[in-house]
CSV table of C-alpha atoms in Angstrom, one decimal:
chain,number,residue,atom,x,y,z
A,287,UNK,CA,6.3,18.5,-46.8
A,288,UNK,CA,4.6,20.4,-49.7
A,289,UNK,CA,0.9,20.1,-50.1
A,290,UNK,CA,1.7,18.1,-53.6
A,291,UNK,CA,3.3,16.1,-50.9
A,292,UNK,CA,0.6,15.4,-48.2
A,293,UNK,CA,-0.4,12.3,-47.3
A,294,UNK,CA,-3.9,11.3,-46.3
A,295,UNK,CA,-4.2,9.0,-43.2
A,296,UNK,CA,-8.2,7.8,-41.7
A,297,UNK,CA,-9.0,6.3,-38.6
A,298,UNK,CA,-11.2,6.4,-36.4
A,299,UNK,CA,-9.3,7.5,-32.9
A,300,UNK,CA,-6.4,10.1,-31.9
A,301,UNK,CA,-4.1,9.2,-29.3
A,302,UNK,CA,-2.0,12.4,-28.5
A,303,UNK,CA,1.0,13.0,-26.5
A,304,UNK,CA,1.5,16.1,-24.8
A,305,UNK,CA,5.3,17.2,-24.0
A,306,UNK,CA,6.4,18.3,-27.4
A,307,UNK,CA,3.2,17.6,-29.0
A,308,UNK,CA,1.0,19.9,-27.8
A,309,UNK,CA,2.9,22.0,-25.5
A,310,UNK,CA,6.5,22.7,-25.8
A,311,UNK,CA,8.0,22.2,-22.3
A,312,UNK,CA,11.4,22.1,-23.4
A,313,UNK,CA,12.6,24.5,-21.1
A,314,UNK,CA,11.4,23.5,-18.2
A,315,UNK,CA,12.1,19.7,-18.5
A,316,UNK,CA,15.8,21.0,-19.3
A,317,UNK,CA,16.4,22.9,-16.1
A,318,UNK,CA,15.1,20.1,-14.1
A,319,UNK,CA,17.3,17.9,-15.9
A,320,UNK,CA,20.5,19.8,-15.7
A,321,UNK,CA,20.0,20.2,-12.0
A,322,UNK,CA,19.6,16.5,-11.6
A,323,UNK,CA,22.4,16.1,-14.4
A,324,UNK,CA,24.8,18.2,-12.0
A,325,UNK,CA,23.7,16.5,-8.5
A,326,UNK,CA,24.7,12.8,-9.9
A,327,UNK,CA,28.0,13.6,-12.1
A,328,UNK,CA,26.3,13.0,-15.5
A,329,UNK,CA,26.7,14.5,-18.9
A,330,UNK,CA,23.5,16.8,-19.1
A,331,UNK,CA,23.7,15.6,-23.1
A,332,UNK,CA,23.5,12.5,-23.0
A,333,UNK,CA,21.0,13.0,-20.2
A,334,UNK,CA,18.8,14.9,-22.0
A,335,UNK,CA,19.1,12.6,-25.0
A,336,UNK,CA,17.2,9.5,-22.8
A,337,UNK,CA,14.4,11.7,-20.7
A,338,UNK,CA,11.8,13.0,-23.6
A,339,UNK,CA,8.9,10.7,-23.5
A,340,UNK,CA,9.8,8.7,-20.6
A,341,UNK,CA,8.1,8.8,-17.4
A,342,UNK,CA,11.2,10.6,-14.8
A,343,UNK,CA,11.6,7.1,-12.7
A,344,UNK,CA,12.4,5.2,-16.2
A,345,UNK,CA,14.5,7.8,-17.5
A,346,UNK,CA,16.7,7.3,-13.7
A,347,UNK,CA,16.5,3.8,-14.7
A,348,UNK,CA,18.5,4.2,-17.6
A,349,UNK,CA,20.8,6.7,-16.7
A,350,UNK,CA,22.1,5.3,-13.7
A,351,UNK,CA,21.2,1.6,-13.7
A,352,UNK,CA,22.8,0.2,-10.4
A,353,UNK,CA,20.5,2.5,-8.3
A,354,UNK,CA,17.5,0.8,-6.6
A,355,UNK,CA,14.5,1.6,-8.0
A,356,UNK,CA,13.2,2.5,-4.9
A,357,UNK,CA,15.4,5.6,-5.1
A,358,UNK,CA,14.1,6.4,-8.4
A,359,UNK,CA,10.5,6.1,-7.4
A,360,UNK,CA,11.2,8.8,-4.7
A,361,UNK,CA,13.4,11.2,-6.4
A,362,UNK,CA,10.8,11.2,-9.3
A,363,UNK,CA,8.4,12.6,-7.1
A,364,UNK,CA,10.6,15.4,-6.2
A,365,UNK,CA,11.0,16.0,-10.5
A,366,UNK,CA,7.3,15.8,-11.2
A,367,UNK,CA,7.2,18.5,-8.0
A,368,UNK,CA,9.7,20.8,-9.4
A,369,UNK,CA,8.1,20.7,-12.9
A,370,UNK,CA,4.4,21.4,-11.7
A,371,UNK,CA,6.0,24.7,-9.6
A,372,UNK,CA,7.8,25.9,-12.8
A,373,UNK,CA,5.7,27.2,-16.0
A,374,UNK,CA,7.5,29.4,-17.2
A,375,UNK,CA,8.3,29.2,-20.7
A,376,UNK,CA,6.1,26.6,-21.0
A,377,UNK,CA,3.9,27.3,-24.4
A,378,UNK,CA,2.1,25.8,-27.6
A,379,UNK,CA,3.3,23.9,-30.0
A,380,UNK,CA,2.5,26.1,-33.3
A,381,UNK,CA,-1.2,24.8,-34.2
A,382,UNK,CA,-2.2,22.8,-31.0
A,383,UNK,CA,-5.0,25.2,-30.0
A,384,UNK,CA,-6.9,25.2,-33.4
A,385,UNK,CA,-5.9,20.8,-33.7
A,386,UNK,CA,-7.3,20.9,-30.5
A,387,UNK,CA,-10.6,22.4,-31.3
A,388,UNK,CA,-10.7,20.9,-34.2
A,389,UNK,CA,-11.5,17.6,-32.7
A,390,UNK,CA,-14.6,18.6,-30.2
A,391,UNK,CA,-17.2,16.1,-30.5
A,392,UNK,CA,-14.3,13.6,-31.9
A,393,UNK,CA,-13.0,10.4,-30.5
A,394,UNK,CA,-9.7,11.5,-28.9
A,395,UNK,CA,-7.1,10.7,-25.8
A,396,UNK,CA,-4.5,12.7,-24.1
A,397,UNK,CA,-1.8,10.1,-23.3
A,398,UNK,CA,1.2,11.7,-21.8
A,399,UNK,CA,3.9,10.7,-18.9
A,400,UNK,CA,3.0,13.2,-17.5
A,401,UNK,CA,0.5,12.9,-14.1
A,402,UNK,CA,-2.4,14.7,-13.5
A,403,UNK,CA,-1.3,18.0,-11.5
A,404,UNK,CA,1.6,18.4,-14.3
A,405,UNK,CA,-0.2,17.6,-17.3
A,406,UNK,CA,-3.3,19.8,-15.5
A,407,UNK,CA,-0.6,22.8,-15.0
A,408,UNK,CA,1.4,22.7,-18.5
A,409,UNK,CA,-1.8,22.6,-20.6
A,410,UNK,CA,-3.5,25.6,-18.8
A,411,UNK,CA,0.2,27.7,-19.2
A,412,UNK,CA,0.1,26.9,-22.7
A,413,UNK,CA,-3.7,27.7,-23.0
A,414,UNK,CA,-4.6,24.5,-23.9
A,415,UNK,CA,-8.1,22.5,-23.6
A,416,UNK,CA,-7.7,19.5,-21.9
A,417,UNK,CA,-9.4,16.4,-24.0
A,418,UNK,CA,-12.1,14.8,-21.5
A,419,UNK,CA,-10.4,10.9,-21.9
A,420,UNK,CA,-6.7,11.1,-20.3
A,421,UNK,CA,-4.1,8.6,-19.6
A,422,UNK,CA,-1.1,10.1,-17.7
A,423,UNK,CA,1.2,8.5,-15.4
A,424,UNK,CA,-1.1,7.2,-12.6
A,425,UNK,CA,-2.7,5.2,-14.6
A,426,UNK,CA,-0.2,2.9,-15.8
A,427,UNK,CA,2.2,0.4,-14.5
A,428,UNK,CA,5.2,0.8,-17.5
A,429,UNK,CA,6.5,3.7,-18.7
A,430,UNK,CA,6.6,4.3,-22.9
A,431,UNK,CA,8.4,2.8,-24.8
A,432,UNK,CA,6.1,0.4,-23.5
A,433,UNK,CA,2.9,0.6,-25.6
A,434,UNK,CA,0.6,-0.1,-22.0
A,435,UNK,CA,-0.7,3.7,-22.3
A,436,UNK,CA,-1.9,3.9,-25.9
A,437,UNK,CA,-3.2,0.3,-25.5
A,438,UNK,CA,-5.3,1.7,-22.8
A,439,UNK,CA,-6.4,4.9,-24.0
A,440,UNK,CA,-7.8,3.4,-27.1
A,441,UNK,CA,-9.3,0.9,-25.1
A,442,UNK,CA,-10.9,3.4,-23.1
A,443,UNK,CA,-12.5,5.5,-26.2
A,444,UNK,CA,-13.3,1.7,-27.5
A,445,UNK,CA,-11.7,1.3,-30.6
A,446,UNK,CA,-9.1,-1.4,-31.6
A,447,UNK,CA,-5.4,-0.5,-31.9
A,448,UNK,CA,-5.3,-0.3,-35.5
A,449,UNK,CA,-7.4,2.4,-35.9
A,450,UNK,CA,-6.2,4.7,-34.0
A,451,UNK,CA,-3.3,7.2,-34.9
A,452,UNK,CA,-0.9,8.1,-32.2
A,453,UNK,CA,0.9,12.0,-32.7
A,454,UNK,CA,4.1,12.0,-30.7
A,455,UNK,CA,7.7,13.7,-30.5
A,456,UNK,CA,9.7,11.6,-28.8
A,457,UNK,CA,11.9,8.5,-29.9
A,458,UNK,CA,10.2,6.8,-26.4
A,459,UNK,CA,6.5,7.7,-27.6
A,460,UNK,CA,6.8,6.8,-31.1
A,461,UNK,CA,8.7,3.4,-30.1
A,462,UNK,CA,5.1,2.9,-27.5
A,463,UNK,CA,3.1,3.9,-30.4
A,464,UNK,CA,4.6,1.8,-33.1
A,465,UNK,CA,4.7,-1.7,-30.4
A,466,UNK,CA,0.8,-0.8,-29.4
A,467,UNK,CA,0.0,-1.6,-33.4
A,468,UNK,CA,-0.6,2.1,-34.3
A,469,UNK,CA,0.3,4.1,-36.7
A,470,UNK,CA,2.4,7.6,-35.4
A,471,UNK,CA,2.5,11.3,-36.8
A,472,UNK,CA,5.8,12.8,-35.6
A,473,UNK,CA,5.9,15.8,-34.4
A,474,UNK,CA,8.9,18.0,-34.3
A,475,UNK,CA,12.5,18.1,-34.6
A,476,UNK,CA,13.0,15.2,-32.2
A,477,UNK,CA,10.7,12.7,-34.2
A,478,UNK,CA,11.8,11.9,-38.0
A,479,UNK,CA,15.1,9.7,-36.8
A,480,UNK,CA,12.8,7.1,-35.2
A,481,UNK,CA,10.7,6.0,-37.9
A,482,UNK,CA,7.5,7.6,-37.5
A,483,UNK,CA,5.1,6.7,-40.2
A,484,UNK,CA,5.0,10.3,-41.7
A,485,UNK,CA,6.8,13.0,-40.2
A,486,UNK,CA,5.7,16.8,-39.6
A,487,UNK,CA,7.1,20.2,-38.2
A,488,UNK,CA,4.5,20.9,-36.1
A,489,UNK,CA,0.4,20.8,-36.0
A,490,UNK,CA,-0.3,23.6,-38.3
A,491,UNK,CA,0.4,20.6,-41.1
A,492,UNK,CA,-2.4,18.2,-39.9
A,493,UNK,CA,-6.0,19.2,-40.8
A,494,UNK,CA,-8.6,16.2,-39.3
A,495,UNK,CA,-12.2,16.1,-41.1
A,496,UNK,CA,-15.1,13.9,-39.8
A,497,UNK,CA,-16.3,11.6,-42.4
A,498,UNK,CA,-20.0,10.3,-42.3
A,499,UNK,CA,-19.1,7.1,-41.7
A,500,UNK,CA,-17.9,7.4,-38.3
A,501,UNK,CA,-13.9,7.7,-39.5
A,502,UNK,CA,-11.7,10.5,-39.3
A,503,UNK,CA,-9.6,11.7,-42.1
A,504,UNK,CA,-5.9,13.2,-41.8
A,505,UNK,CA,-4.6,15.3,-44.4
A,506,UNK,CA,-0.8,15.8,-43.4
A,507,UNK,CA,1.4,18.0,-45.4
């Protein structure tokens, strides 16, 4: 996307993801997931093709759909245990630090599947600032694709679905985005084949200005 190109979005809230948004955790989220891939017989592939944006429980849920989800509950914990102890090659996405700053003093959510220690620990190995409003996983009941989590993160900063812009990477988080009433940047390689309203490589393309009537304005491109 050329700057002839860029399109110019205003609202008046950002919702952001985190995995693949703001930190790349790619690595990490794909050891865990071979390992699991390996222990239950499954094609790491196709695997890893169903976990991005999902909480680790729903993803189980999916992948092996006969199993209780009592089991998945309790094997998740062990995942979200073995991602919090590994960090390494866990890093920014290209622009996140100065997007980030960029929107001090501006209404914005961290909404992520992530729970607190995990989203704590990936955001300070990729030397992130965490936003002060976040929704992670203990504080819903459904997993995105359902839109509960960016329902309740706008909600929380007090502003109605429609204006607020959701930036995801994930075909999960741009599904919970789109059904919450939202519009979504995509973020990444992962996010242009499931119909994000406009597309980037990463957040070196977004620039957000405060207007002085209380709305934000997104130039993307």
């Amino acid at each position: 996307m050329t700057a002839e190109t860029a399109t110019v979005l205003t609202a008046r809230a950002l919702l952001l993801d985190m995995d693949g948004t703001l930190v790349n955790s790619d690595a990490v989220v794909e050891r865990c997931w071979q390992r699991w891939s390996e222990r239950h017989g499954l094609d790491f592939d196709e695997v890893i093709k169903v976990v991005h944006g999902r909480q680790g429980y729903a993803s189980m849920a999916v992948l092996l759909p006969e199993r209780p989800m009592e089991e998945n509950y309790a094997e998740n914990r062990e995942m979200l245990a073995a991602e919090t102890a590994d960090m390494d090659g866990v890093v920014p996405v290209p622009g996140a630090a100065a997007f980030l700053e960029s929107l001090e003093g501006l209404p914005h959510a961290l909404v992520t599947s992530a729970d607190v220690p995990l989203s704590n620990g990936r955001m300070a190995a990729a030397g992130l600032s965490l936003p002060a409003v976040r929704v992670t996983a203990e504080c819903v009941g459904a997993s995105k694709p359902d839109p509960e989590g960016f329902l309740k993160g706008a909600a929380e900063l007090g502003f109605d679905p429609a204006d607020c812009i959701v930036f995801e990477d994930s075909g999960a988080g741009i599904a919970a985005g789109l059904a919450a009433g939202m519009r979504v940047v995509g973020i990444g390689p992962r996010a242009g084949e499931y119909g994000p309203t406009v597309h980037v490589a990463d957040l070196t393309q977004v620039r957000v200005t405060a207007a002085g009537d209380g709305t934000l304005q997104l130039t993307i491109g």
